[in-house]
Short mmCIF file of C-alpha atoms in Angstrom, two decimals:
data_model
loop_
_atom_site.label_atom_id
_atom_site.label_comp_id
_atom_site.label_asym_id
_atom_site.label_seq_id
_atom_site.Cartn_x
_atom_site.Cartn_y
_atom_site.Cartn_z
CA UNK A 1 -45.95 9.95 34.38
CA UNK A 2 -44.48 12.33 31.85
CA UNK A 3 -43.58 11.06 28.46
CA UNK A 4 -40.08 11.70 27.14
CA UNK A 5 -39.87 14.18 24.33
CA UNK A 6 -38.77 12.76 20.94
CA UNK A 7 -35.34 13.94 19.84
CA UNK A 8 -35.30 17.00 17.61
CA UNK A 9 -34.47 16.33 13.98
CA UNK A 10 -31.01 17.26 12.82
CA UNK A 11 -30.61 20.61 11.14
CA UNK A 12 -28.74 19.34 8.10
CA UNK A 13 -29.86 15.74 7.46
CA UNK A 14 -27.96 13.77 4.86
CA UNK A 15 -25.14 16.31 4.55
CA UNK A 16 -21.50 15.45 3.99
CA UNK A 17 -20.06 17.16 7.07
CA UNK A 18 -16.52 17.28 5.68
CA UNK A 19 -17.62 18.92 2.42
CA UNK A 20 -19.81 21.35 4.33
CA UNK A 21 -16.99 22.39 6.71
CA UNK A 22 -14.46 22.81 3.89
CA UNK A 23 -16.87 24.88 1.81
CA UNK A 24 -17.60 27.21 4.73
CA UNK A 25 -13.88 27.51 5.51
CA UNK A 26 -13.12 28.41 1.88
CA UNK A 27 -15.78 31.13 1.99
CA UNK A 28 -14.31 32.53 5.20
CA UNK A 29 -10.79 32.52 3.77
CA UNK A 30 -11.97 34.54 0.79
CA UNK A 31 -13.06 37.26 3.18
CA UNK A 32 -9.88 37.33 5.22
CA UNK A 33 -10.58 34.92 8.10
CA UNK A 34 -7.54 32.62 8.54
CA UNK A 35 -9.12 29.18 8.93
CA UNK A 36 -6.65 26.32 9.35
CA UNK A 37 -6.97 22.60 8.84
CA UNK A 38 -7.16 22.07 12.61
CA UNK A 39 -10.21 24.30 12.82
CA UNK A 40 -11.91 22.44 9.98
CA UNK A 41 -11.24 19.11 11.68
CA UNK A 42 -12.60 20.47 14.99
CA UNK A 43 -15.75 21.68 13.24
CA UNK A 44 -16.35 18.30 11.61
CA UNK A 45 -15.84 16.48 14.92
CA UNK A 46 -18.15 18.92 16.71
CA UNK A 47 -20.95 18.24 14.21
CA UNK A 48 -20.34 14.50 14.51
CA UNK A 49 -20.41 14.47 18.33
CA UNK A 50 -23.37 16.83 18.66
CA UNK A 51 -25.35 17.23 15.41
CA UNK A 52 -26.85 20.74 15.42
CA UNK A 53 -30.63 20.88 15.68
CA UNK A 54 -30.91 24.64 15.32
CA UNK A 55 -29.19 27.44 13.52
CA UNK A 56 -27.91 28.79 16.83
CA UNK A 57 -26.12 25.53 17.64
CA UNK A 58 -24.61 25.45 14.17
CA UNK A 59 -23.46 29.04 14.54
CA UNK A 60 -21.69 28.46 17.83
CA UNK A 61 -20.10 25.20 16.71
CA UNK A 62 -18.69 26.91 13.63
CA UNK A 63 -17.61 30.06 15.47
CA UNK A 64 -15.81 28.25 18.29
CA UNK A 65 -14.05 25.88 15.87
CA UNK A 66 -13.15 28.19 12.99
CA UNK A 67 -12.55 31.62 14.59
CA UNK A 68 -9.32 32.12 16.50
CA UNK A 69 -9.15 35.93 16.82
CA UNK A 70 -11.68 38.37 18.21
CA UNK A 71 -11.27 40.74 15.32
CA UNK A 72 -12.55 38.08 12.92
CA UNK A 73 -15.90 37.60 14.68
CA UNK A 74 -17.61 40.43 12.78
CA UNK A 75 -16.50 39.06 9.41
CA UNK A 76 -17.55 35.55 10.44
CA UNK A 77 -21.01 36.77 11.47
CA UNK A 78 -21.46 38.54 8.16
CA UNK A 79 -20.35 35.50 6.12
CA UNK A 80 -22.51 33.15 8.18
CA UNK A 81 -25.53 35.39 7.68
CA UNK A 82 -24.96 35.83 3.97
CA UNK A 83 -24.74 32.07 3.53
CA UNK A 84 -27.71 31.00 5.62
CA UNK A 85 -30.16 33.86 5.16
CA UNK A 86 -31.09 32.49 1.75
CA UNK A 87 -31.57 29.00 3.19
CA UNK A 88 -34.42 29.92 5.48
CA UNK A 89 -32.76 28.81 8.71
CA UNK A 90 -33.97 31.22 11.35
CA UNK A 91 -31.61 32.24 14.11
CA UNK A 92 -32.79 32.97 17.59
CA UNK A 93 -32.16 36.70 18.11
CA UNK A 94 -31.12 35.96 21.70
CA UNK A 95 -28.49 33.41 20.63
CA UNK A 96 -25.82 36.05 20.12
CA UNK A 97 -24.27 37.98 22.91
CA UNK A 98 -24.23 41.17 20.88
CA UNK A 99 -26.93 41.59 18.22
CA UNK A 100 -25.82 42.50 14.74
CA UNK A 101 -26.72 45.94 13.46
CA UNK A 102 -27.85 46.24 9.88
CA UNK A 103 -25.88 49.08 8.32
CA UNK A 104 -28.57 49.45 5.65
CA UNK A 105 -31.32 50.11 8.16
CA UNK A 106 -34.35 48.01 8.93
CA UNK A 107 -34.80 45.33 11.52
CA UNK A 108 -32.04 45.11 14.09
CA UNK A 109 -32.09 41.33 13.87
CA UNK A 110 -31.44 41.32 10.13
CA UNK A 111 -27.99 40.40 8.95
CA UNK A 112 -25.76 42.40 6.68
CA UNK A 113 -24.93 40.88 3.30
CA UNK A 114 -21.38 40.19 2.30
CA UNK A 115 -19.89 41.24 -1.00
CA UNK A 116 -18.77 38.01 -2.59
CA UNK A 117 -16.44 37.37 -5.47
CA UNK A 118 -17.61 36.41 -8.92
CA UNK A 119 -17.04 32.75 -8.20
CA UNK A 120 -19.72 32.83 -5.48
CA UNK A 121 -22.33 34.06 -7.94
CA UNK A 122 -21.81 31.20 -10.33
CA UNK A 123 -24.03 28.11 -10.16
CA UNK A 124 -22.80 25.78 -7.48
CA UNK A 125 -20.83 28.46 -5.67
CA UNK A 126 -22.67 28.05 -2.35
CA UNK A 127 -22.29 25.51 0.42
CA UNK A 128 -23.44 21.90 0.18
CA UNK A 129 -25.88 22.20 3.08
CA UNK A 130 -29.33 21.89 1.50
CA UNK A 131 -28.78 18.68 -0.48
CA UNK A 132 -25.94 16.31 -1.16
CA UNK A 133 -23.62 16.97 -4.11
CA UNK A 134 -24.89 15.67 -7.40
CA UNK A 135 -24.00 12.12 -8.28
CA UNK A 136 -21.47 11.21 -10.90
CA UNK A 137 -24.10 10.08 -13.40
CA UNK A 138 -25.52 13.61 -13.63
CA UNK A 139 -22.21 15.44 -13.32
CA UNK A 140 -21.67 15.56 -17.06
CA UNK A 141 -24.95 17.40 -17.68
CA UNK A 142 -24.68 19.75 -14.70
CA UNK A 143 -22.59 22.90 -14.36
CA UNK A 144 -22.33 22.58 -10.58
CA UNK A 145 -18.84 22.62 -9.11
CA UNK A 146 -20.03 20.43 -6.23
CA UNK A 147 -20.52 17.29 -8.29
CA UNK A 148 -18.72 14.26 -6.95
CA UNK A 149 -15.79 13.48 -9.29
CA UNK A 150 -15.70 10.10 -10.95
CA UNK A 151 -13.16 7.82 -9.35
CA UNK A 152 -11.05 6.76 -12.29
CA UNK A 153 -8.24 4.25 -11.73
CA UNK A 154 -4.88 5.83 -11.10
CA UNK A 155 -2.19 5.81 -13.73
CA UNK A 156 -0.15 3.36 -11.68
CA UNK A 157 -3.05 0.96 -11.22
CA UNK A 158 -3.85 1.09 -14.91
CA UNK A 159 -0.28 0.34 -15.94
CA UNK A 160 -0.17 -2.72 -13.69
CA UNK A 161 -2.32 -4.67 -16.16
CA UNK A 162 -0.45 -3.58 -19.29
CA UNK A 163 1.78 -6.18 -20.91
CA UNK A 164 5.52 -5.68 -20.65
CA UNK A 165 5.92 -5.02 -24.39
CA UNK A 166 3.85 -1.81 -24.16
CA UNK A 167 5.72 -0.21 -21.24
CA UNK A 168 8.57 2.26 -21.62
CA UNK A 169 11.55 2.71 -19.28
CA UNK A 170 9.87 5.38 -17.14
CA UNK A 171 6.77 3.29 -16.59
CA UNK A 172 8.94 0.29 -15.77
CA UNK A 173 10.76 2.30 -13.08
CA UNK A 174 7.47 3.58 -11.66
CA UNK A 175 6.06 0.08 -11.42
CA UNK A 176 9.26 -1.32 -9.95
CA UNK A 177 8.93 1.04 -6.97
CA UNK A 178 5.33 -0.08 -6.60
CA UNK A 179 6.55 -3.66 -6.71
CA UNK A 180 9.22 -3.06 -4.06
CA UNK A 181 6.60 -1.49 -1.77
CA UNK A 182 4.56 -4.71 -2.03
CA UNK A 183 7.34 -6.74 -0.37
CA UNK A 184 6.27 -6.03 3.20
CA UNK A 185 5.29 -9.35 4.77
CA UNK A 186 8.03 -11.89 4.36
CA UNK A 187 8.00 -15.57 5.44
CA UNK A 188 10.29 -16.67 8.23
CA UNK A 189 11.76 -19.93 9.45
CA UNK A 190 12.97 -21.13 12.83
CA UNK A 191 16.67 -20.76 13.44
CA UNK A 192 18.97 -22.63 15.85
CA UNK A 193 19.42 -19.58 18.05
CA UNK A 194 17.21 -18.99 21.09
CA UNK A 195 16.26 -16.03 23.22
CA UNK A 196 14.66 -15.63 26.63
CA UNK A 197 10.88 -15.61 26.43
CA UNK A 198 8.39 -16.29 29.21
CA UNK A 199 6.09 -17.96 26.65
CA UNK A 200 8.80 -20.39 25.54
CA UNK A 201 8.33 -24.15 25.93
CA UNK A 202 11.99 -24.93 26.50
CA UNK A 203 13.88 -24.41 29.79
CA UNK A 204 17.40 -23.00 29.53
CA UNK A 205 19.30 -25.14 32.02
CA UNK A 206 22.48 -23.03 32.02
CA UNK A 207 20.67 -19.73 32.63
CA UNK A 208 18.45 -21.33 35.29
CA UNK A 209 21.47 -22.72 37.19
CA UNK A 210 23.30 -19.39 36.88
CA UNK A 211 20.42 -17.55 38.46
CA UNK A 212 19.95 -20.22 41.17
CA UNK A 213 23.37 -19.26 42.65
CA UNK A 214 21.59 -16.40 44.43
CA UNK A 215 19.30 -18.85 46.24
CA UNK A 216 21.79 -21.53 47.25
CA UNK A 217 21.35 -23.52 44.06
CA UNK A 218 17.63 -23.77 44.48
CA UNK A 219 15.99 -23.08 41.09
CA UNK A 220 13.42 -20.59 42.30
CA UNK A 221 12.76 -19.25 38.79
CA UNK A 222 12.91 -21.25 35.59
CA UNK A 223 14.28 -19.42 32.56
CA UNK A 224 12.37 -20.26 29.40
CA UNK A 225 13.56 -19.66 25.87
CA UNK A 226 12.20 -20.03 22.36
CA UNK A 227 13.75 -20.21 18.92
CA UNK A 228 14.43 -17.02 17.00
CA UNK A 229 12.73 -16.69 13.64
CA UNK A 230 14.71 -15.36 10.73
CA UNK A 231 13.70 -14.46 7.16
CA UNK A 232 13.48 -17.40 4.82
CA UNK A 233 16.06 -17.16 2.01
CA UNK A 234 14.93 -16.51 -1.54
CA UNK A 235 16.66 -17.46 -4.79
CA UNK A 236 15.41 -16.37 -8.21
CA UNK A 237 16.54 -17.48 -11.66
CA UNK A 238 15.48 -15.42 -14.66
CA UNK A 239 15.51 -16.63 -18.27
CA UNK A 240 16.97 -13.99 -20.61
CA UNK A 241 16.92 -15.99 -23.83
CA UNK A 242 15.46 -14.79 -27.12
CA UNK A 243 11.94 -15.97 -26.30
CA UNK A 244 12.00 -13.97 -23.04
CA UNK A 245 13.29 -10.71 -24.50
CA UNK A 246 10.11 -8.74 -23.70
CA UNK A 247 9.80 -10.03 -20.14
CA UNK A 248 13.46 -9.86 -19.06
CA UNK A 249 13.51 -6.12 -18.05
CA UNK A 250 10.41 -6.52 -15.90
CA UNK A 251 11.82 -9.65 -14.28
CA UNK A 252 15.00 -7.68 -13.51
CA UNK A 253 12.86 -5.18 -11.59
CA UNK A 254 11.30 -8.02 -9.61
CA UNK A 255 14.74 -9.47 -8.83
CA UNK A 256 15.94 -6.03 -7.73
CA UNK A 257 12.97 -5.67 -5.35
CA UNK A 258 13.66 -9.09 -3.86
CA UNK A 259 17.39 -8.40 -3.56
CA UNK A 260 16.85 -5.06 -1.82
CA UNK A 261 14.06 -6.01 0.57
CA UNK A 262 14.51 -9.75 1.13
CA UNK A 263 18.28 -9.99 0.45
CA UNK A 264 17.59 -12.61 -2.18
CA UNK A 265 20.17 -14.24 -4.42
CA UNK A 266 19.26 -13.55 -8.05
CA UNK A 267 20.65 -15.07 -11.23
CA UNK A 268 20.09 -14.70 -14.96
CA UNK A 269 20.63 -17.51 -17.42
CA UNK A 270 20.47 -18.27 -21.11
CA UNK A 271 23.26 -20.65 -22.02
CA UNK A 272 25.32 -19.82 -18.89
CA UNK A 273 24.49 -18.72 -15.36
CA UNK A 274 25.24 -15.13 -14.25
CA UNK A 275 24.91 -13.85 -10.69
CA UNK A 276 23.28 -10.38 -10.56
CA UNK A 277 22.84 -9.82 -6.81
CA UNK A 278 25.70 -7.34 -6.51
CA UNK A 279 24.68 -5.14 -9.44
CA UNK A 280 20.91 -5.15 -8.84
CA UNK A 281 21.29 -3.79 -5.32
CA UNK A 282 22.44 -0.43 -6.68
CA UNK A 283 20.44 2.45 -5.23
CA UNK A 284 19.47 3.69 -8.71
CA UNK A 285 17.06 1.40 -10.52
CA UNK A 286 18.13 2.70 -13.93
CA UNK A 287 21.81 2.09 -13.25
CA UNK A 288 21.10 -1.32 -11.72
CA UNK A 289 19.11 -2.55 -14.72
CA UNK A 290 21.71 -1.16 -17.13
CA UNK A 291 24.58 -2.87 -15.30
CA UNK A 292 22.65 -6.14 -15.10
CA UNK A 293 21.93 -6.03 -18.83
CA UNK A 294 25.60 -5.40 -19.63
CA UNK A 295 26.77 -8.17 -17.32
CA UNK A 296 24.67 -10.87 -19.00
CA UNK A 297 26.74 -11.50 -22.14
CA UNK A 298 24.66 -14.39 -23.51
CA UNK A 299 21.25 -12.72 -23.37
CA UNK A 300 18.73 -13.15 -26.18
CA UNK A 301 20.33 -16.37 -27.36
CA UNK A 302 19.61 -20.02 -26.69
CA UNK A 303 18.29 -21.60 -23.48
CA UNK A 304 19.74 -24.35 -21.30
CA UNK A 305 17.58 -24.50 -18.19
CA UNK A 306 18.70 -27.91 -16.95
CA UNK A 307 22.42 -27.12 -17.24
CA UNK A 308 22.03 -23.82 -15.39
CA UNK A 309 19.97 -25.32 -12.56
CA UNK A 310 22.65 -27.99 -12.13
CA UNK A 311 25.35 -25.29 -12.23
CA UNK A 312 23.62 -23.37 -9.44
CA UNK A 313 23.25 -26.44 -7.23
CA UNK A 314 26.90 -27.41 -7.77
CA UNK A 315 28.31 -23.93 -7.05
CA UNK A 316 29.04 -22.45 -3.62
CA UNK A 317 25.86 -20.37 -4.04
CA UNK A 318 23.84 -23.57 -4.10
CA UNK A 319 23.85 -23.64 -0.32
CA UNK A 320 21.43 -20.70 -0.37
CA UNK A 321 18.78 -22.96 -1.87
CA UNK A 322 18.53 -25.09 1.28
CA UNK A 323 15.20 -24.29 2.90
CA UNK A 324 14.72 -21.41 0.48
CA UNK A 325 11.92 -20.28 -1.78
CA UNK A 326 13.23 -20.75 -5.31
CA UNK A 327 11.60 -18.82 -8.16
CA UNK A 328 12.23 -19.71 -11.79
CA UNK A 329 11.05 -17.22 -14.40
CA UNK A 330 10.98 -18.86 -17.83
CA UNK A 331 8.58 -19.87 -20.61
CA UNK A 332 9.90 -23.43 -20.49
CA UNK A 333 11.62 -23.54 -23.87
CA UNK A 334 14.82 -25.54 -23.31
CA UNK A 335 17.43 -27.00 -25.61
CA UNK A 336 18.49 -29.56 -22.97
CA UNK A 337 16.74 -32.94 -22.87
CA UNK A 338 13.56 -32.97 -20.74
CA UNK A 339 14.87 -35.81 -18.60
CA UNK A 340 17.90 -33.69 -17.63
CA UNK A 341 15.61 -30.88 -16.52
CA UNK A 342 13.47 -33.34 -14.55
CA UNK A 343 16.56 -34.64 -12.73
CA UNK A 344 17.79 -31.10 -11.97
CA UNK A 345 14.36 -29.99 -10.70
CA UNK A 346 14.05 -33.10 -8.55
CA UNK A 347 17.39 -32.29 -6.91
CA UNK A 348 16.32 -28.67 -6.45
CA UNK A 349 12.99 -29.72 -4.93
CA UNK A 350 14.72 -31.84 -2.31
CA UNK A 351 16.73 -28.81 -1.15
CA UNK A 352 14.23 -25.98 -1.41
CA UNK A 353 11.30 -25.21 0.83
CA UNK A 354 9.11 -24.27 -2.12
CA UNK A 355 9.63 -24.00 -5.87
CA UNK A 356 7.59 -21.45 -7.82
CA UNK A 357 7.68 -21.28 -11.60
CA UNK A 358 6.69 -18.04 -13.34
CA UNK A 359 5.61 -18.49 -16.94
CA UNK A 360 4.57 -15.47 -19.03
CA UNK A 361 2.52 -17.77 -21.27
CA UNK A 362 0.46 -19.12 -18.37
CA UNK A 363 -1.77 -16.05 -18.36
CA UNK A 364 -3.20 -16.87 -21.79
CA UNK A 365 -6.71 -18.41 -21.82
CA UNK A 366 -6.63 -22.18 -22.11
CA UNK A 367 -2.93 -22.47 -21.37
CA UNK A 368 -1.58 -25.99 -20.90
CA UNK A 369 2.09 -26.90 -20.27
CA UNK A 370 2.54 -28.86 -23.50
CA UNK A 371 6.21 -27.93 -23.97
CA UNK A 372 8.32 -30.97 -23.09
CA UNK A 373 10.64 -29.12 -20.72
CA UNK A 374 7.76 -27.37 -18.93
CA UNK A 375 5.86 -30.63 -18.59
CA UNK A 376 8.98 -32.31 -17.17
CA UNK A 377 9.57 -29.56 -14.57
CA UNK A 378 5.97 -29.07 -13.47
CA UNK A 379 5.74 -32.12 -11.13
CA UNK A 380 8.55 -30.65 -9.02
CA UNK A 381 6.98 -27.18 -8.72
CA UNK A 382 4.64 -26.13 -5.93
CA UNK A 383 3.07 -23.37 -8.00
CA UNK A 384 2.86 -22.40 -11.68
CA UNK A 385 1.98 -18.70 -11.84
CA UNK A 386 1.39 -16.36 -14.80
CA UNK A 387 3.86 -13.49 -15.06
CA UNK A 388 2.93 -11.34 -18.04
CA UNK A 389 2.08 -8.07 -16.22
CA UNK A 390 3.27 -6.25 -13.12
CA UNK A 391 0.04 -7.17 -11.34
CA UNK A 392 0.83 -10.83 -11.90
CA UNK A 393 4.31 -10.22 -10.49
CA UNK A 394 2.67 -8.77 -7.39
CA UNK A 395 0.68 -12.00 -7.09
CA UNK A 396 4.01 -13.83 -7.09
CA UNK A 397 5.12 -11.72 -4.13
CA UNK A 398 1.83 -12.45 -2.39
CA UNK A 399 2.33 -16.16 -2.96
CA UNK A 400 5.83 -15.94 -1.49
CA UNK A 401 4.61 -14.09 1.60
CA UNK A 402 2.07 -16.86 2.25
CA UNK A 403 4.73 -19.56 2.19
CA UNK A 404 4.82 -20.07 5.95
#
């Protein structure tokens, strides 16, 4: 019984196939061979499906994938030879249909060298086929261009953890777009409307009887329906008093994201309540924030949280709080009596589906709600979340999306 032969070792073990294919394509482009992205992708897939075990297999995989015109074959052969002759990978002389002729004389199976640019003669100008690129730890001491770059955090990701006081208007606008992109998965609630669905648990008697007319009033097929889900409403109140001066612009960006994506009702309050839904839905973030700032006439003054919560519940907009997710952004400093705020929050809690309080002071180590108003409102809140950076505002959006 014959024993099966062990598989031949791969030609280029431990090589980043994508980096190898791109480096070879760049070398070919320098010598006039038009190599496209499709060819590079085909070459990478070819090496992944059938890893080359000889130089001949590598040659044909690269030639079939990267060369599209017959006139480019001679240039490809010369580049391939110039690259791999120095690596010691022998090529079967019978692997090519037409042997290469050395213009400088000598062995017919030798390969002609290619005149390369000055960049190829520099250290690290070859292909990453012998060893992997150098690691990041040694990249600072090496002159190789093939070193793996250090993955530093992006500018956007770094700004997400910066406090609001240190951000300018441009950075605020950049982060607001990042915040709006985070509002993708929104909670829903069951509505009173129904639609036909074979997986429904309820039988639509009227539709079933209507269809049974075709069969002499025999209900051959039962029509099932289920309730239609609709987005859960969202209402946000933002404190714009003197103690919230640094956080108010960032909270406006959060309210704009909620108003645009989730069609939320948003309000600002200090001593009076101001509805900002119409102005914050402007297509320009800069214009929307400017109009919202101008519309709030009592900003950076005193705070009356209890009075404004009662005003919202008593207005015709208070109906939007029924079954809604209500977000209150404030540090809890209130000039109204704590018992008034407790009564207003209790009334709000009976209407709303969930109540989330954002406090910019809650992110400080060892924070405790010792302010009288904050302590009075906390029992009626489902969550108390820090909101001192844009990353913490994204956590607020995540918490809302999980409110099923």
